[in-house]
Amino acid sequence: MEVESSFGPIDVAISGLRAQGKQMKVISSNIANARTADAGNGEPYRRLQAEFETDDDLGGVKVYKIVTDMSDFLRILDPGNPMADQDGYVDMPNVSLPVEMINMNIASKMYQANVAVLKRYQQIIENTLELLR
Amino acid sequence: MSKVDNIMDLIDVGIRAEALRQKAIANNIANLETPGYRRIDIKFEELLDRCLRSSEEFDLSEVEAQIYCPKQTPVKSNGNDVNFEAEIGQMIKNSLRHKAYIRLLSKMYKQIDLAIDIK
């Protein structure tokens, strides 16, 4: 017996909140490491990207994996840096701040949208409960 | 014919379960950052469903909500598995269910009131 199928939309909206929260975490990691020339493995930090997936039909959304962006590193001229090569260039992470900012805007708007759905659905159920007065 | 002849009892166990669940959620949110804390939940609907389906006699007042540790959500790096958004969702659902029970109860009282008022 399905006990409470009428609360499905709440779970879906919450899954949206969780996924967008994780996306924000990934973006903040990218921004925090935008100038990390050594990520511990001798290579500069590689930009991360969260991939979303539908959590089986009408089950909401989830981040199913976080992939690393394999595009080329940014090369900057910094001869004074101890990590510079013979020509004075240093490899820097492939993070582009404008892109991260736009993604952050999208993520926060998506979060707000899910909160709006949650609030509205709560209101709808409360209206139904008004009939019970 | 349903085995529950007193709706009032049914509403009563429901409200008690919701109150306990509210406590569990408050506890989870209070321990949002406590290292090693695992979230707790209330098992009630399953128990009630099992009682209502079983062929044996049972006493509704013995249907008591239970606290348990689901240990199903992914654990964060500090050994804690509370997710703030998930708890908020639980809280909204809980308050809606609570409201429904309270409305049903007040409806019952109104009916009794009506019966008394007949002259």
Short mmCIF file of C-alpha atoms in Angstrom, two decimals:
data_model
loop_
_atom_site.label_atom_id
_atom_site.label_comp_id
_atom_site.label_asym_id
_atom_site.label_seq_id
_atom_site.Cartn_x
_atom_site.Cartn_y
_atom_site.Cartn_z
CA MET A 1 0.00 0.00 0.00
CA GLU A 2 1.34 3.41 -0.97
CA VAL A 3 0.93 5.39 2.22
CA GLU A 4 1.48 8.94 1.02
CA SER A 5 1.69 9.41 -2.69
CA SER A 6 0.28 12.93 -2.34
CA PHE A 7 3.61 14.11 -0.91
CA GLY A 8 5.53 13.15 -4.04
CA PRO A 9 6.02 16.71 -5.29
CA ILE A 10 7.67 17.63 -1.99
CA ASP A 11 10.26 14.89 -2.46
CA VAL A 12 10.88 15.97 -6.04
CA ALA A 13 11.39 19.61 -5.04
CA ILE A 14 13.71 18.54 -2.23
CA SER A 15 15.75 16.44 -4.66
CA GLY A 16 16.12 19.61 -6.77
CA LEU A 17 17.34 21.52 -3.72
CA ARG A 18 19.88 18.84 -2.91
CA ALA A 19 21.18 18.61 -6.48
CA GLN A 20 21.54 22.38 -6.79
CA GLY A 21 23.22 22.49 -3.39
CA LYS A 22 25.79 19.99 -4.62
CA GLN A 23 26.23 21.98 -7.82
CA MET A 24 26.98 25.07 -5.69
CA LYS A 25 29.56 23.05 -3.80
CA VAL A 26 31.27 22.03 -7.04
CA ILE A 27 31.26 25.62 -8.31
CA SER A 28 32.69 26.97 -5.06
CA SER A 29 35.42 24.33 -5.21
CA ASN A 30 36.28 25.50 -8.73
CA ILE A 31 36.39 29.14 -7.67
CA ALA A 32 38.41 28.42 -4.53
CA ASN A 33 40.96 26.48 -6.60
CA ALA A 34 41.04 28.86 -9.55
CA ARG A 35 44.74 29.53 -8.90
CA THR A 36 45.83 26.19 -7.42
CA ALA A 37 48.87 25.39 -9.53
CA ASP A 38 49.49 22.10 -7.72
CA ALA A 39 46.47 19.99 -6.75
CA GLY A 40 48.66 17.44 -4.94
CA ASN A 41 49.38 15.26 -7.96
CA GLY A 42 51.93 17.54 -9.60
CA GLU A 43 49.27 18.89 -11.95
CA PRO A 44 47.21 22.05 -11.63
CA TYR A 45 43.65 21.70 -10.33
CA ARG A 46 41.21 20.48 -12.94
CA ARG A 47 37.79 22.06 -13.16
CA LEU A 48 34.96 19.84 -11.85
CA GLN A 49 31.50 19.59 -13.30
CA ALA A 50 28.38 18.03 -11.77
CA GLU A 51 26.28 15.86 -14.09
CA PHE A 52 22.55 15.67 -13.39
CA GLU A 53 20.35 12.68 -13.98
CA THR A 54 16.63 11.95 -13.58
CA ASP A 55 16.11 9.74 -10.55
CA ASP A 56 13.77 7.20 -12.20
CA ASP A 57 10.47 8.53 -13.57
CA LEU A 58 9.04 11.39 -11.49
CA GLY A 59 11.57 10.66 -8.75
CA GLY A 60 13.30 14.01 -9.09
CA VAL A 61 16.88 14.77 -9.98
CA LYS A 62 20.25 13.73 -8.62
CA VAL A 63 23.90 14.38 -9.26
CA TYR A 64 25.03 10.99 -10.58
CA LYS A 65 28.66 11.84 -11.00
CA ILE A 66 31.14 14.67 -10.83
CA VAL A 67 33.38 14.69 -13.87
CA THR A 68 36.67 16.49 -14.36
CA ASP A 69 36.99 18.90 -17.25
CA MET A 70 39.92 17.65 -19.37
CA SER A 71 40.33 20.81 -21.45
CA ASP A 72 43.76 22.48 -21.71
CA PHE A 73 45.30 24.29 -18.78
CA LEU A 74 45.75 28.02 -18.85
CA ARG A 75 49.42 29.00 -19.38
CA ILE A 76 50.53 32.23 -17.81
CA LEU A 77 53.89 33.94 -17.97
CA ASP A 78 55.37 34.11 -14.46
CA PRO A 79 59.16 33.64 -14.58
CA GLY A 80 59.56 34.29 -10.86
CA ASN A 81 57.39 31.31 -9.94
CA PRO A 82 59.41 28.29 -8.73
CA MET A 83 57.12 26.04 -10.83
CA ALA A 84 57.85 27.92 -14.06
CA ASP A 85 59.36 25.98 -16.99
CA GLN A 86 62.42 27.13 -19.00
CA ASP A 87 60.38 29.70 -20.93
CA GLY A 88 58.94 31.15 -17.71
CA TYR A 89 55.42 29.78 -18.17
CA VAL A 90 53.33 28.21 -15.41
CA ASP A 91 50.33 25.93 -15.95
CA MET A 92 47.24 27.20 -14.15
CA PRO A 93 43.85 25.46 -13.66
CA ASN A 94 41.38 25.40 -16.55
CA VAL A 95 38.86 27.33 -14.48
CA SER A 96 37.27 30.36 -16.08
CA LEU A 97 35.75 32.69 -13.50
CA PRO A 98 33.03 34.20 -15.74
CA VAL A 99 31.80 30.69 -16.58
CA GLU A 100 31.73 29.74 -12.90
CA MET A 101 29.85 32.92 -12.02
CA ILE A 102 27.20 32.26 -14.65
CA ASN A 103 26.84 28.66 -13.48
CA MET A 104 26.49 29.89 -9.91
CA ASN A 105 23.74 32.30 -10.96
CA ILE A 106 21.91 29.46 -12.70
CA ALA A 107 22.32 27.16 -9.70
CA SER A 108 21.00 29.73 -7.24
CA LYS A 109 18.04 30.55 -9.49
CA MET A 110 17.29 26.82 -9.80
CA TYR A 111 17.45 26.49 -6.02
CA GLN A 112 15.00 29.39 -5.67
CA ALA A 113 12.70 27.82 -8.25
CA ASN A 114 12.60 24.57 -6.30
CA VAL A 115 11.88 26.46 -3.07
CA ALA A 116 9.03 28.24 -4.89
CA VAL A 117 7.57 24.89 -5.99
CA LEU A 118 7.86 23.60 -2.44
CA LYS A 119 6.11 26.64 -0.97
CA ARG A 120 3.35 26.59 -3.56
CA TYR A 121 2.68 22.88 -3.14
CA GLN A 122 2.52 23.30 0.63
CA GLN A 123 -0.03 26.06 0.08
CA ILE A 124 -2.08 23.80 -2.20
CA ILE A 125 -2.20 21.02 0.38
CA GLU A 126 -3.13 23.53 3.07
CA ASN A 127 -5.98 24.73 0.87
CA THR A 128 -7.19 21.16 0.61
CA LEU A 129 -6.98 20.83 4.37
CA GLU A 130 -9.15 23.95 4.66
CA LEU A 131 -11.98 21.86 3.24
CA LEU A 132 -11.75 19.73 6.36
CA ARG A 133 -12.67 22.55 8.71
CA MET B 1 -16.16 -3.48 8.96
CA SER B 2 -12.98 -1.83 10.08
CA LYS B 3 -11.25 -3.11 13.17
CA VAL B 4 -10.89 0.41 14.42
CA ASP B 5 -14.19 1.41 15.92
CA ASN B 6 -12.97 4.50 17.63
CA ILE B 7 -11.65 7.07 15.15
CA MET B 8 -10.56 9.21 18.09
CA ASP B 9 -8.00 6.57 19.11
CA LEU B 10 -6.65 6.40 15.60
CA ILE B 11 -6.22 10.18 15.45
CA ASP B 12 -4.64 10.07 18.88
CA VAL B 13 -1.88 7.60 17.92
CA GLY B 14 -1.35 9.57 14.72
CA ILE B 15 -0.83 12.87 16.52
CA ARG B 16 1.51 11.25 19.01
CA ALA B 17 3.58 9.78 16.18
CA GLU B 18 3.78 13.15 14.43
CA ALA B 19 4.89 14.85 17.66
CA LEU B 20 7.64 12.26 18.08
CA ARG B 21 8.72 12.64 14.46
CA GLN B 22 8.91 16.41 14.90
CA LYS B 23 11.25 15.81 17.82
CA ALA B 24 13.40 13.46 15.73
CA ILE B 25 13.66 16.04 12.93
CA ALA B 26 14.56 18.78 15.42
CA ASN B 27 17.21 16.46 16.82
CA ASN B 28 18.61 15.78 13.33
CA ILE B 29 18.78 19.47 12.48
CA ALA B 30 20.40 20.29 15.82
CA ASN B 31 23.09 17.69 15.03
CA LEU B 32 23.63 18.89 11.47
CA GLU B 33 27.37 19.27 12.01
CA THR B 34 27.97 16.79 14.83
CA PRO B 35 30.75 14.40 13.75
CA GLY B 36 29.65 10.77 13.61
CA TYR B 37 25.95 11.48 14.10
CA ARG B 38 23.53 9.31 12.10
CA ARG B 39 20.06 10.68 11.42
CA ILE B 40 17.10 9.13 13.22
CA ASP B 41 13.61 8.55 11.88
CA ILE B 42 10.25 7.33 13.13
CA LYS B 43 8.63 4.08 12.08
CA PHE B 44 4.89 4.42 12.45
CA GLU B 45 2.88 4.10 9.21
CA GLU B 46 4.34 0.65 8.53
CA LEU B 47 3.47 -0.55 12.02
CA LEU B 48 -0.08 0.78 11.81
CA ASP B 49 -0.53 -0.72 8.37
CA ARG B 50 0.66 -4.11 9.59
CA CYS B 51 -1.71 -3.96 12.57
CA LEU B 52 -4.68 -2.96 10.43
CA ARG B 53 -4.00 -5.79 7.97
CA SER B 54 -3.35 -8.56 10.49
CA SER B 55 -6.23 -10.89 11.28
CA GLU B 56 -5.54 -10.88 15.01
CA GLU B 57 -7.10 -8.54 17.49
CA PHE B 58 -4.95 -5.64 18.59
CA ASP B 59 -5.13 -2.66 20.89
CA LEU B 60 -4.60 0.68 19.17
CA SER B 61 -3.00 2.18 22.25
CA GLU B 62 -0.23 -0.42 21.88
CA VAL B 63 0.66 0.83 18.42
CA GLU B 64 3.59 2.98 19.40
CA ALA B 65 5.84 4.89 17.02
CA GLN B 66 9.45 3.66 17.13
CA ILE B 67 12.69 5.57 16.77
CA TYR B 68 15.23 3.95 14.48
CA CYS B 69 18.40 4.77 12.62
CA PRO B 70 17.86 4.21 8.86
CA LYS B 71 21.59 4.45 7.94
CA GLN B 72 20.67 4.76 4.28
CA THR B 73 21.72 8.30 3.41
CA PRO B 74 25.29 8.88 2.21
CA VAL B 75 27.75 9.72 4.98
CA LYS B 76 29.71 12.98 4.81
CA SER B 77 33.45 13.12 5.53
CA ASN B 78 32.86 13.73 9.27
CA GLY B 79 30.76 10.56 9.63
CA ASN B 80 27.51 12.54 9.72
CA ASP B 81 24.64 11.74 7.34
CA VAL B 82 22.11 14.53 8.00
CA ASN B 83 21.03 16.48 4.93
CA PHE B 84 19.48 19.84 5.73
CA GLU B 85 17.18 19.99 2.68
CA ALA B 86 15.91 16.45 3.27
CA GLU B 87 15.05 17.32 6.89
CA ILE B 88 13.15 20.42 5.76
CA GLY B 89 11.13 18.25 3.38
CA GLN B 90 10.35 15.83 6.18
CA MET B 91 9.31 18.73 8.39
CA ILE B 92 6.92 20.15 5.78
CA LYS B 93 5.32 16.74 5.25
CA ASN B 94 5.09 16.24 8.98
CA SER B 95 3.40 19.57 9.60
CA LEU B 96 0.88 18.91 6.81
CA ARG B 97 0.02 15.49 8.26
CA HIS B 98 -0.24 17.04 11.70
CA LYS B 99 -2.62 19.68 10.37
CA ALA B 100 -4.77 16.98 8.76
CA TYR B 101 -5.02 15.05 12.04
CA ILE B 102 -5.89 18.20 14.01
CA ARG B 103 -8.59 19.13 11.49
CA LEU B 104 -10.07 15.64 11.69
CA LEU B 105 -10.08 15.81 15.46
CA SER B 106 -11.79 19.20 15.54
CA LYS B 107 -14.35 17.88 13.05
CA MET B 108 -15.07 14.98 15.38
CA TYR B 109 -15.58 17.35 18.31
CA LYS B 110 -17.91 19.48 16.20
CA GLN B 111 -20.02 16.43 15.43
CA ILE B 112 -20.26 15.58 19.13
CA ASP B 113 -21.12 19.19 19.85
CA LEU B 114 -23.88 19.05 17.25
CA ALA B 115 -25.30 15.91 18.80
CA ILE B 116 -25.36 17.49 22.26
CA ASP B 117 -26.95 20.68 20.99
CA ILE B 118 -30.05 18.97 19.57
CA LYS B 119 -33.03 19.98 21.67
#
